[in-house]
mmCIF file of C-alpha atoms in Angstrom:
data_model
loop_
_atom_site.group_PDB
_atom_site.id
_atom_site.type_symbol
_atom_site.label_atom_id
_atom_site.label_comp_id
_atom_site.label_asym_id
_atom_site.label_seq_id
_atom_site.Cartn_x
_atom_site.Cartn_y
_atom_site.Cartn_z
ATOM 1 C CA MET A 89 89.893 -17.556 -149.521
ATOM 2 C CA ASN A 90 87.314 -16.652 -146.904
ATOM 3 C CA ASN A 91 90.147 -15.919 -144.677
ATOM 4 C CA VAL A 92 91.370 -12.860 -146.733
ATOM 5 C CA PRO A 93 88.212 -10.854 -146.285
ATOM 6 C CA GLU A 94 88.096 -11.587 -142.629
ATOM 7 C CA ARG A 95 91.715 -10.317 -142.159
ATOM 8 C CA ARG A 96 90.931 -7.147 -144.249
ATOM 9 C CA THR A 97 87.854 -6.570 -142.113
ATOM 10 C CA ALA A 98 89.894 -7.019 -138.914
ATOM 11 C CA ALA A 99 92.611 -4.685 -140.256
ATOM 12 C CA ALA A 100 90.215 -2.079 -141.196
ATOM 13 C CA LEU A 101 88.514 -2.313 -137.664
ATOM 14 C CA ALA A 102 92.022 -2.088 -136.006
ATOM 15 C CA ALA A 103 92.880 0.938 -138.134
ATOM 16 C CA ARG A 104 89.634 2.657 -137.449
ATOM 17 C CA ARG A 105 89.998 1.897 -133.641
ATOM 18 C CA SER A 106 93.478 3.398 -133.719
ATOM 19 C CA ARG A 107 92.327 6.467 -135.547
ATOM 20 C CA THR A 108 89.563 6.811 -133.057
ATOM 21 C CA ASP A 109 92.014 6.358 -130.146
ATOM 22 C CA THR A 110 94.319 9.018 -131.614
ATOM 23 C CA ALA A 111 91.372 11.441 -132.064
ATOM 24 C CA LEU A 112 90.301 10.825 -128.423
ATOM 25 C CA LEU A 113 93.784 11.568 -127.251
ATOM 26 C CA ARG A 114 93.836 14.796 -129.160
ATOM 27 C CA VAL A 115 90.279 15.608 -127.750
ATOM 28 C CA HIS A 116 91.662 15.119 -124.117
ATOM 29 C CA GLU A 117 94.747 17.238 -124.839
ATOM 30 C CA SER A 118 92.713 20.007 -126.409
ATOM 31 C CA ILE A 119 90.359 20.103 -123.374
ATOM 32 C CA ALA A 120 93.339 20.233 -120.942
ATOM 33 C CA ARG A 121 94.879 23.062 -123.071
ATOM 34 C CA ILE A 122 91.695 25.023 -123.183
ATOM 35 C CA GLN A 123 91.251 24.715 -119.344
ATOM 36 C CA ARG A 124 94.807 25.808 -118.873
ATOM 37 C CA GLU A 125 94.185 28.901 -120.913
ATOM 38 C CA LYS A 126 90.997 29.553 -118.910
ATOM 39 C CA ALA A 127 88.988 29.799 -122.048
ATOM 40 C CA GLN A 128 85.383 28.546 -122.576
ATOM 41 C CA VAL A 129 85.148 24.729 -123.239
ATOM 42 C CA ASN A 130 82.661 23.936 -125.851
ATOM 43 C CA VAL A 131 82.163 21.536 -128.782
ATOM 44 C CA ALA A 132 83.257 23.993 -131.441
ATOM 45 C CA ALA A 133 86.470 24.952 -129.600
ATOM 46 C CA VAL A 134 87.436 21.381 -128.822
ATOM 47 C CA ALA A 135 86.738 20.196 -132.498
ATOM 48 C CA ARG A 136 88.800 23.046 -133.844
ATOM 49 C CA ARG A 137 91.760 22.495 -131.612
ATOM 50 C CA ALA A 138 91.694 18.627 -131.720
ATOM 51 C CA ASN A 139 91.240 18.645 -135.533
ATOM 52 C CA VAL A 140 88.167 16.490 -135.303
ATOM 53 C CA SER A 141 84.655 17.005 -136.620
ATOM 54 C CA SER A 142 81.717 18.089 -134.286
ATOM 55 C CA THR A 143 79.908 14.951 -135.391
ATOM 56 C CA PHE A 144 82.748 12.866 -133.983
ATOM 57 C CA LEU A 145 82.448 14.652 -130.679
ATOM 58 C CA TYR A 146 78.731 14.081 -130.454
ATOM 59 C CA ALA A 147 78.806 10.584 -131.791
ATOM 60 C CA ASN A 148 81.558 9.279 -129.608
ATOM 61 C CA PRO A 149 80.366 8.653 -126.096
ATOM 62 C CA GLU A 150 83.851 9.086 -124.521
ATOM 63 C CA ALA A 151 84.486 12.475 -126.229
ATOM 64 C CA ARG A 152 80.909 13.542 -125.423
ATOM 65 C CA ALA A 153 81.388 12.697 -121.736
ATOM 66 C CA ALA A 154 84.766 14.448 -121.591
ATOM 67 C CA ILE A 155 83.478 17.590 -123.079
ATOM 68 C CA ALA A 156 80.411 17.476 -120.700
ATOM 69 C CA THR A 157 82.565 17.039 -117.734
ATOM 70 C CA ALA A 158 84.841 19.881 -118.724
ATOM 71 C CA MET A 159 81.957 22.208 -119.380
ATOM 72 C CA ALA A 160 80.363 21.335 -115.953
ATOM 73 C CA GLU A 161 83.707 22.017 -114.212
ATOM 74 C CA ALA A 162 84.055 25.247 -116.072
ATOM 75 C CA GLY A 163 80.478 26.209 -115.068
ATOM 76 C CA ASP A 164 81.201 25.424 -111.498
ATOM 77 C CA ARG A 165 84.426 27.520 -111.588
ATOM 78 C CA ARG A 166 82.607 30.344 -113.180
ATOM 79 C CA SER A 167 79.664 30.220 -110.595
ATOM 80 C CA ARG A 168 82.197 30.207 -107.724
ATOM 81 C CA LEU A 169 84.003 33.170 -109.344
ATOM 82 C CA LEU A 170 80.663 35.074 -109.873
ATOM 83 C CA VAL A 171 79.620 34.369 -106.246
ATOM 84 C CA GLU A 172 83.085 35.516 -104.918
ATOM 85 C CA GLN A 173 82.951 38.643 -106.926
ATOM 86 C CA ASP A 174 79.386 39.494 -105.808
ATOM 87 C CA ASP A 175 80.251 38.806 -102.161
ATOM 88 C CA GLU A 176 83.207 41.194 -102.551
ATOM 89 C CA ARG A 177 81.060 43.906 -104.096
ATOM 90 C CA GLU A 178 78.314 43.319 -101.511
ATOM 91 C CA ALA A 179 80.932 43.695 -98.610
ATOM 92 C CA THR A 180 82.194 46.969 -100.147
ATOM 93 C CA TRP A 181 78.660 48.433 -100.392
ATOM 94 C CA ARG A 182 77.859 47.196 -96.779
ATOM 95 C CA GLU A 183 81.128 48.743 -95.540
ATOM 96 C CA ARG A 184 80.221 52.138 -97.227
ATOM 97 C CA ALA A 185 76.700 51.942 -95.624
ATOM 98 C CA LEU A 186 78.226 51.367 -92.250
ATOM 99 C CA ASN A 187 80.766 54.161 -92.815
ATOM 100 C CA ALA A 188 77.908 56.518 -93.840
ATOM 101 C CA GLU A 189 75.990 55.606 -90.640
ATOM 102 C CA ASP A 190 79.119 56.207 -88.444
ATOM 103 C CA ALA A 191 79.598 59.607 -90.104
ATOM 104 C CA LEU A 192 75.905 60.502 -89.746
ATOM 105 C CA LYS A 193 76.091 59.776 -85.975
ATOM 106 C CA ALA A 194 79.335 61.826 -85.614
ATOM 107 C CA ALA A 195 77.770 64.701 -87.428
ATOM 108 C CA GLN A 196 74.595 64.611 -85.348
ATOM 109 C CA GLY A 197 76.986 64.704 -82.204
ATOM 110 C CA GLU A 198 78.855 67.643 -83.670
ATOM 111 C CA ILE A 199 75.454 69.486 -84.409
ATOM 112 C CA LEU A 200 74.246 68.876 -80.742
ATOM 113 C CA ALA A 201 77.426 70.295 -79.078
ATOM 114 C CA PRO A 202 77.140 73.772 -80.657
ATOM 115 C CA ARG A 203 73.389 73.892 -80.086
ATOM 116 C CA THR A 204 74.054 73.105 -76.462
ATOM 117 C CA ARG A 205 76.722 75.847 -76.378
ATOM 118 C CA ILE A 206 74.466 78.332 -77.983
ATOM 119 C CA GLY A 207 71.677 77.714 -75.325
ATOM 120 C CA GLU A 208 74.219 78.215 -72.551
ATOM 121 C CA LEU A 209 75.576 81.422 -73.959
ATOM 122 C CA LEU A 210 72.008 82.742 -74.511
ATOM 123 C CA GLY A 211 71.254 81.894 -70.944
ATOM 124 C CA LYS A 212 74.320 83.693 -69.663
ATOM 125 C CA ILE A 213 73.370 86.799 -71.791
ATOM 126 C CA ARG A 214 69.947 86.935 -70.157
ATOM 127 C CA ASP A 215 71.279 86.511 -66.762
ATOM 128 C CA LEU A 216 74.091 89.100 -67.048
ATOM 129 C CA GLN A 217 72.598 91.369 -69.560
ATOM 130 C CA ALA A 218 72.547 94.365 -67.249
ATOM 131 C CA GLU A 219 76.190 93.937 -66.259
ATOM 132 C CA TRP A 220 77.560 93.637 -69.757
ATOM 133 C CA THR A 221 79.255 96.373 -71.782
ATOM 134 C CA GLU A 222 78.362 97.022 -75.377
ATOM 135 C CA GLU A 223 81.698 95.471 -76.420
ATOM 136 C CA ALA A 224 81.056 92.235 -74.520
ATOM 137 C CA ILE A 225 77.571 91.952 -76.083
ATOM 138 C CA GLN A 226 79.097 92.511 -79.475
ATOM 139 C CA ARG A 227 81.654 89.820 -78.913
ATOM 140 C CA ILE A 228 79.010 87.353 -77.671
ATOM 141 C CA THR A 229 76.714 88.210 -80.649
ATOM 142 C CA THR A 230 79.611 87.578 -83.021
ATOM 143 C CA GLU A 231 80.332 84.180 -81.317
ATOM 144 C CA ASN A 232 76.659 83.372 -81.472
ATOM 145 C CA THR A 233 76.507 84.138 -85.202
ATOM 146 C CA THR A 234 79.539 82.030 -85.766
ATOM 147 C CA LEU A 235 78.117 79.165 -83.796
ATOM 148 C CA LYS A 236 74.887 79.430 -85.824
ATOM 149 C CA GLN A 237 76.774 79.254 -89.043
ATOM 150 C CA ARG A 238 78.631 76.202 -87.745
ATOM 151 C CA VAL A 239 75.280 74.623 -86.935
ATOM 152 C CA ARG A 240 73.956 75.388 -90.456
ATOM 153 C CA GLN A 241 77.082 73.776 -91.902
ATOM 154 C CA LEU A 242 76.794 70.733 -89.803
ATOM 155 C CA THR A 243 73.143 70.454 -90.583
ATOM 156 C CA THR A 244 74.033 70.547 -94.343
ATOM 157 C CA ASP A 245 76.706 67.901 -93.747
ATOM 158 C CA ASN A 246 74.207 65.770 -91.867
ATOM 159 C CA ARG A 247 71.740 66.022 -94.739
ATOM 160 C CA THR A 248 74.439 65.098 -97.310
ATOM 161 C CA LEU A 249 75.567 62.098 -95.196
ATOM 162 C CA ASP A 250 71.815 61.120 -94.820
ATOM 163 C CA GLU A 251 71.465 61.128 -98.596
ATOM 164 C CA ARG A 252 74.680 59.080 -99.036
ATOM 165 C CA LEU A 253 73.446 56.548 -96.444
ATOM 166 C CA THR A 254 70.147 56.260 -98.320
ATOM 167 C CA ALA A 255 72.002 55.772 -101.741
ATOM 168 C CA ALA A 256 74.282 53.203 -100.088
ATOM 169 C CA ARG A 257 71.373 51.189 -98.832
ATOM 170 C CA SER A 258 69.626 51.497 -102.221
ATOM 171 C CA ASN A 259 72.838 50.188 -103.833
ATOM 172 C CA LEU A 260 72.986 47.212 -101.285
ATOM 173 C CA ARG A 261 69.397 46.310 -102.137
ATOM 174 C CA PHE A 262 70.307 46.341 -105.754
ATOM 175 C CA GLN A 263 73.333 44.138 -105.183
ATOM 176 C CA ASP A 264 71.290 41.757 -103.155
ATOM 177 C CA ARG A 265 68.768 41.363 -105.974
ATOM 178 C CA ARG A 266 71.777 40.860 -108.439
ATOM 179 C CA VAL A 267 73.330 38.235 -106.285
ATOM 180 C CA ALA A 268 69.944 36.457 -106.109
ATOM 181 C CA ASP A 269 69.536 36.539 -109.920
ATOM 182 C CA LEU A 270 73.063 35.276 -110.403
ATOM 183 C CA GLU A 271 72.538 32.484 -107.951
ATOM 184 C CA ALA A 272 69.266 31.599 -109.820
ATOM 185 C CA ARG A 273 71.338 31.493 -113.144
ATOM 186 C CA VAL A 274 74.031 29.401 -111.587
ATOM 187 C CA THR A 275 71.712 26.708 -110.325
ATOM 188 C CA GLY A 276 69.910 26.596 -113.645
ATOM 189 C CA PRO A 277 70.792 23.803 -116.253
ATOM 190 C CA GLU A 278 73.454 24.798 -118.774
ATOM 191 C CA PRO A 279 72.696 23.617 -122.403
ATOM 192 C CA LEU A 280 75.394 21.471 -124.215
ATOM 193 C CA ALA A 281 76.619 23.815 -126.837
#
């Protein structure tokens, strides 16, 4: 007679073990499916998809470890993705800043050339002023006015490019601070949700 309760207890334990193993299998399959879908792995999502309770997931060490591992992997992937995106943005801003600096140097070169030309023409006018006709003086005066307008335009362009360079440098500093903040967040502990 004592043998019957022991068999029932053993059968109940075997059934419970079987249900637990089945539930664990569903948990592992749910985690794999969530990862394939690139969705966020958390206790609620796994419990819903595996059709188990959150209590089971917290109480069962194997289920809890599987979720923790999946969440850590997802965090690592997310961190790498954020770092890659920030590196990409930073490279874009750095490239823009370098382009603005190149354009600024080119504009300064373009400004210097007309100024040099104006100086040469003014020197020639003084040297040859007695020999020149009114028509030649008028032509040179017109050329001088045109060159002065070109210098004003190039100066304005230079100022615009200088402002763009300043803005690009400011944006680069902002991106550097953002990267530092994201790196600080990435290295911080993630709570088990």
